[in-house]
Amino acid sequence: MSSKEYKGGGPEVPIEFGKLKLKAVDTKSAGLPAVWSAGVKVVENMTAGSAVKTLFKLNQKGGIDCPGCAWPDPDDDRSALGEYCENGVKAIAEEAMRRQIDAGFFRKHTVSQLAELTDYELGKLGRLAEPLVLHEGSDHYTSISWSEAFRLIARHLHELSSPDEAIFYTSGRTSNEAAFLYQLFVRAYGTNNLPDCSNMCHESSGKALSETLGIGKGSVTLKDMHEAEVIIIMGQNPGTNHPRMLSALEKCKRNGGKIISVNPLPEAGLINFTDPQSPLKILKGGTDLTDVFLQIKVNEDVALLKAWLCLLLKAEEQRPGEVFDWSFIKSHTKGIDSLIEHLKTQDAEALIAQTGIPKDQVLKAFDLILNHKKIIICWAMGLTQHKNAVDNIRELVNLLLLKGSIGKPGAGTCPVRGHSNVQGDRTMGIWEEPKPEFLDALKETFDFEPPRQHGFAVVDAIQAMYNGKGKVFFAMGGNFLSATPDTYFTAEAMRRCDLTIHVSTKLNRSHLVHGKTALILPCLGRTDIDIQNGQAQFVSVENSMGVVHSSQGQLKPPSRVLKSEVRIIAELAKQVLKDKINIDWEEMANNYDLIRSKIEQVIPGFDHYNERVRQPGGFYLPNSAREQSFDTIDQKALFTINELSDLDVGEDELVMMTIRSHDQYNTTIYGMDDRYRGILNERRVVLMNAQDIEKYQLAEKELVNVVSTYDGIRRVAEGFISLPYPIPQGSCAMYFPEANVLVPAKEFARKSKTPISKSVIVKIEKRK
Ligand SMILES: Nc1nc2c(c(=O)[nH]1)N[C@H]1C(S)=C(S)[C@@H](COP(=O)(O)OP(=O)(O)OC[C@H]3O[C@@H](n4cnc5c(=O)[nH]c(N)nc54)[C@H](O)[C@@H]3O)O[C@H]1N2
Ligand SMILES: Nc1nc2c(c(=O)[nH]1)N[C@H]1C(S)=C(S)[C@@H](COP(=O)(O)OP(=O)(O)OC[C@H]3O[C@@H](n4cnc5c(=O)[nH]c(N)nc54)[C@H](O)[C@@H]3O)O[C@H]1N2
Ligand SMILES: [Mo]
């Protein structure tokens, strides 16, 4: 029996129930209901005029980059209606709220009272309207001037015995300009402690792709998606999280392409799709997208991929020279012999059995892979958040390399990014493990010695704060407490900090579970007009396919007091660094072109940045894998040998994945419905296979506790409604962030430190 236990509500995770309603699981996505539901959201929050203005500018050339996902916009023809989806509209509505909260609001409500609200209720309060401070021992945020706030931060940072006692987190909405300035400030101050949301997201992809293909980004363009013969979608729910991707899949199908979906759940958008911007199709009922649906057990993707590799080898042995792309393999890769040796020791039948997928389905998909050459594999969090996540991605690279499916039209890797500028933030140097070349360029351009020692990733940062080694926590956006694993442990870590600072647009739980002193610095969002020194500014971002383009806010900011992220960093840097280095922060904040000129000097691929970012649609960054040039140690693409999942799951245990509902953006809860999955009005649910429900002898919709035990600590998620759902036996699913209490902070992917948010071993316990 473990001695320590984390359980039960509190300010970290208030427990509140909705009124659950169930509907049949939907297999169609988008179409009329989607647009209707999104439209209602916009009108609730914005004036009709500004709503229309915003939507028409969304993802248009020269318009606003949608703060939703990182899916690219078409290079050529964009819909005149605007390139938006239901969830993009919700993202806009959430940010562009007219309602605002200022010091008057915080006088009326204590922090402890606010912490009793759910995340959904917090989001509805409105935009943060002025800088706020919570003094040690107080339960009220009060107003503070910007200059006082900067002085307070500077005082704390100067008092630390080393810059490495400060941690600077970034979420992925921060623009290139703000991200570049931020990392410059942090490194000039003296640390590489720059953890970001990417550590919890596509870090496993970055690690696996850099090692095997020499570039941590995907290789395909939208045109490739349209031209592919086969697209395999693994561990991703595009209908909810990247709805605009469905249009690309539909184009692929129209060109004769086939789609294989690998997922423990029959997700709506994967099965059928109606383009909301195509009225005729809405009437006719949409396109069947998926040709073969493989309902895999959670965390058995290496087994499936390895089974396909074995079958390919067998076919190659029967028809030598016809199955593998030998000319590509010989000229561009390394390690084929060891891979073949390894595959010969594997038993394809056993691997297939391990996936839980019927054999005929695995073979049906295999036929498509065998008989086509232009293959793209798309993936997201279903592959990246496991102990063997890096192996998942290395194994899919093996498949593409055997087929020569990389760096050719219609073929390649497609890790589908999450936050709208998470890829750009990394390009700008938001990374705890900067490359020496990057630091050398910073040194050359700005004439200071950047720190060389690697900093903390997210999971290291949590431990450091808990152990007293991280004393000041600064967050450029995001919601660290709710997004990270082990909510109670992380809460304690944050409370032990001397100072926590959040640059934010909206109130969230990380403001309410805070350090001894806490600051909230309210900033402009993507949709807001940004005027500096009398001049309207625009920012730039990089999408999932490496296109850098501009984004310019169109709406009047909710309060005149708000500052842009760039301005906040510049003023903080001046206050903290004084004359330590010779950088004119003020000048850069007055004119973002000057920041872009510096980016051009430091980061390869940004030549003529100011000129090219002004071209409609922006420009592509160089991508070596796309050119079949592999920038690895040997200058070859690398075959690797990968490990199957080795979860030690007991008889009475299940493997739990945390997933997003249709009505949320990460920790921002837009609404209480998960419409496509037919679960309405309730987030405290655990989706289970009917046979597992029977095995646990649960009554219909019985309220249960879900428990995980790692490193001697029992973690209890109290009060979740057990629901029968089409999910493989032995697997179950709960929503992120409510289920984060169960994810242990010390368990993460080998080699990438991404928490195991998609494979937590749990028990279902009856409530006494
Ligand atoms: N509307 C909306 N859009 C978003 C977001 C949002 O919250 N809301 N978040 C953004 C961000 S930051 C990100 S990273 C992306 C996330 O996009 P996704 O990765 O699509 O998001 P998740 O809900 O985490 O979904 C993971 C999918 O993987 C499947 N899965 C889980 N475990 C496994 C497994 O072991 N194997 C396989 N094959 N599949 C598995 C789940 O069933 C689910 O369909 O979306 C971005 N876009
Ligand atoms: N269990 C589990 N945990 C997960 C995941 C999972 O699948 N399962 N997914 C992980 C993934 S993929 C990610 S990316 C992380 C997300 O982690 P984060 O990026 O930290 O979380 P978000 O919920 O996206 O952050 C939302 C907050 O950002 C602020 N914000 C919004 N727009 C802006 C802006 O323009 N500027 C500034 N400064 N602030 C802004 C608002 O205050 C809002 O409350 O969560 C991770 N955590
Ligand atoms: Mo993400």
Coordinates of N, CA, C and O in Angstrom, one line a residue, residues 4 6 200 386-387 457-467 469 484-490 493 496 708-713 715 740-757 759-760:
K4 N 1.7 7.7 0.3 CA 1.2 9.0 0.0 C 0.1 9.0 -1.0 O 0.0 8.1 -1.8
Y6 N -2.6 11.6 -3.5 CA -3.1 12.9 -3.9 C -4.5 12.7 -4.3 O -4.8 11.9 -5.2
M200 N 5.6 19.1 -24.1 CA 4.5 18.2 -23.8 C 3.7 17.8 -25.0 O 2.7 17.1 -25.0
H386 N 3.8 9.0 -25.1 CA 3.9 7.6 -24.5 C 5.4 7.5 -24.1 O 6.3 8.2 -24.6
K387 N 5.6 6.5 -23.3 CA 7.0 6.1 -22.9 C 7.9 5.9 -24.2 O 9.0 6.3 -24.3
A457 N 13.6 21.4 -19.3 CA 12.3 21.1 -20.0 C 11.2 21.2 -19.0 O 11.4 21.4 -17.8
V458 N 9.9 21.1 -19.4 CA 8.8 21.3 -18.5 C 8.9 20.3 -17.3 O 8.7 20.8 -16.2
V459 N 9.1 19.1 -17.5 CA 9.1 18.1 -16.4 C 10.3 18.5 -15.4 O 10.2 18.3 -14.2
D460 N 11.4 18.9 -16.0 CA 12.6 19.3 -15.1 C 12.2 20.6 -14.3 O 12.5 20.7 -13.1
A461 N 11.5 21.5 -15.0 CA 11.1 22.7 -14.3 C 10.2 22.5 -13.1 O 10.3 23.1 -12.0
I462 N 9.3 21.5 -13.3 CA 8.4 21.2 -12.1 C 9.2 20.7 -11.0 O 9.0 21.1 -9.8
Q463 N 10.1 19.8 -11.2 CA 10.9 19.2 -10.1 C 11.8 20.3 -9.5 O 11.9 20.4 -8.3
A464 N 12.3 21.2 -10.3 CA 13.2 22.3 -9.8 C 12.4 23.2 -8.9 O 12.9 23.6 -7.8
M465 N 11.2 23.5 -9.3 CA 10.3 24.4 -8.4 C 10.0 23.7 -7.1 O 10.0 24.3 -6.0
Y466 N 9.7 22.4 -7.3 CA 9.3 21.6 -6.1 C 10.5 21.5 -5.1 O 10.4 21.6 -3.9
N467 N 11.7 21.4 -5.7 CA 12.9 21.2 -4.9 C 13.6 22.5 -4.5 O 14.7 22.5 -4.0
K469 N 14.9 24.7 -6.4 CA 15.9 25.2 -7.3 C 15.4 26.2 -8.4 O 16.1 26.8 -9.1
T484 N 0.2 20.8 -17.4 CA 1.3 19.9 -17.1 C 0.7 18.7 -16.3 O -0.4 18.7 -15.8
P485 N 1.6 17.6 -16.2 CA 1.1 16.4 -15.5 C 1.0 16.7 -13.9 O 1.5 17.7 -13.4
D486 N 0.4 15.7 -13.3 CA 0.5 15.6 -11.8 C 0.0 16.9 -11.1 O 0.8 17.5 -10.4
T487 N -1.2 17.3 -11.3 CA -1.7 18.6 -10.9 C -1.4 19.0 -9.5 O -1.0 20.1 -9.2
Y488 N -1.6 18.0 -8.6 CA -1.4 18.4 -7.1 C 0.1 18.6 -6.8 O 0.5 19.5 -6.1
F489 N 1.0 17.8 -7.5 CA 2.4 17.9 -7.3 C 2.9 19.3 -7.9 O 3.6 20.0 -7.3
T490 N 2.4 19.5 -9.1 CA 2.8 20.8 -9.8 C 2.3 22.0 -9.0 O 3.0 23.0 -8.9
A493 N 4.6 22.6 -6.3 CA 5.8 23.2 -6.9 C 5.6 24.7 -7.2 O 6.5 25.5 -6.8
R496 N 5.6 26.9 -4.1 CA 6.9 27.1 -3.4 C 7.8 28.2 -4.1 O 8.8 28.6 -3.5
S708 N -4.3 6.0 -10.3 CA -3.1 5.6 -10.8 C -2.0 5.5 -9.7 O -2.1 6.4 -8.8
T709 N -1.1 4.6 -9.7 CA -0.1 4.6 -8.7 C 1.3 4.5 -9.4 O 1.6 3.5 -10.1
Y710 N 2.1 5.5 -9.2 CA 3.5 5.5 -9.7 C 4.4 6.1 -8.6 O 3.9 6.8 -7.7
D711 N 5.6 5.7 -8.6 CA 6.6 6.0 -7.6 C 6.0 6.1 -6.1 O 6.2 7.1 -5.5
G712 N 5.2 5.1 -5.8 CA 4.7 5.0 -4.4 C 3.6 6.0 -4.1 O 3.2 6.1 -2.9
I713 N 3.1 6.8 -5.1 CA 2.1 7.7 -4.7 C 0.8 7.3 -5.4 O 0.8 7.0 -6.6
R715 N -2.6 8.3 -6.9 CA -3.3 9.5 -7.4 C -4.7 9.2 -7.7 O -5.0 8.3 -8.5
N740 N -5.5 15.2 -15.6 CA -4.0 15.3 -15.4 C -3.5 15.0 -14.0 O -2.4 14.7 -13.8
V741 N -4.5 14.9 -13.0 CA -4.1 14.5 -11.7 C -3.5 13.1 -11.7 O -2.8 12.7 -10.8
L742 N -3.9 12.3 -12.7 CA -3.4 10.9 -12.7 C -2.1 10.7 -13.5 O -1.5 9.7 -13.4
V743 N -1.6 11.7 -14.2 CA -0.4 11.6 -15.0 C 0.8 11.9 -14.1 O 0.9 13.0 -13.6
P744 N 1.7 10.9 -13.9 CA 2.8 11.2 -13.0 C 3.9 12.1 -13.7 O 4.2 11.9 -14.8
A745 N 4.4 13.0 -12.9 CA 5.3 14.0 -13.4 C 6.7 13.3 -13.7 O 7.5 13.8 -14.6
K746 N 7.0 12.2 -13.1 CA 8.3 11.6 -13.3 C 8.3 10.5 -14.4 O 9.3 9.9 -14.6
E747 N 7.2 10.3 -15.0 CA 7.1 9.3 -16.1 C 7.0 10.1 -17.4 O 6.0 10.8 -17.6
F748 N 8.0 9.9 -18.3 CA 7.9 10.6 -19.6 C 8.6 9.8 -20.7 O 9.3 8.8 -20.3
A749 N 8.5 10.2 -21.9 CA 9.1 9.5 -23.0 C 10.6 9.4 -22.8 O 11.2 10.4 -22.5
R750 N 11.1 8.2 -23.1 CA 12.6 8.1 -23.2 C 13.0 9.1 -24.3 O 12.4 9.1 -25.4
K751 N 14.0 9.8 -24.1 CA 14.7 10.7 -25.1 C 13.9 12.0 -25.4 O 14.5 12.9 -25.9
S752 N 12.7 12.1 -25.0 CA 12.0 13.4 -25.3 C 11.4 14.1 -24.1 O 11.0 15.3 -24.2
K753 N 11.3 13.4 -23.0 CA 10.7 14.0 -21.7 C 9.3 14.5 -21.9 O 8.8 15.3 -21.1
T754 N 8.6 13.9 -22.9 CA 7.1 14.3 -23.0 C 6.4 13.4 -22.1 O 6.5 12.1 -22.1
P755 N 5.5 14.0 -21.2 CA 4.8 13.2 -20.2 C 3.9 12.1 -20.9 O 3.5 12.3 -22.1
I756 N 3.6 11.0 -20.2 CA 2.9 9.9 -20.8 C 1.4 10.1 -20.7 O 0.7 9.2 -20.3
S757 N 1.0 11.2 -21.2 CA -0.5 11.6 -21.1 C -1.4 10.6 -21.9 O -2.6 10.7 -21.7
S759 N -0.8 7.2 -22.1 CA -0.8 5.8 -21.6 C -0.5 5.7 -20.1 O 0.6 5.3 -19.7
V760 N -1.5 6.1 -19.3 CA -1.4 6.0 -17.9 C -2.1 4.8 -17.4 O -3.2 4.5 -17.8

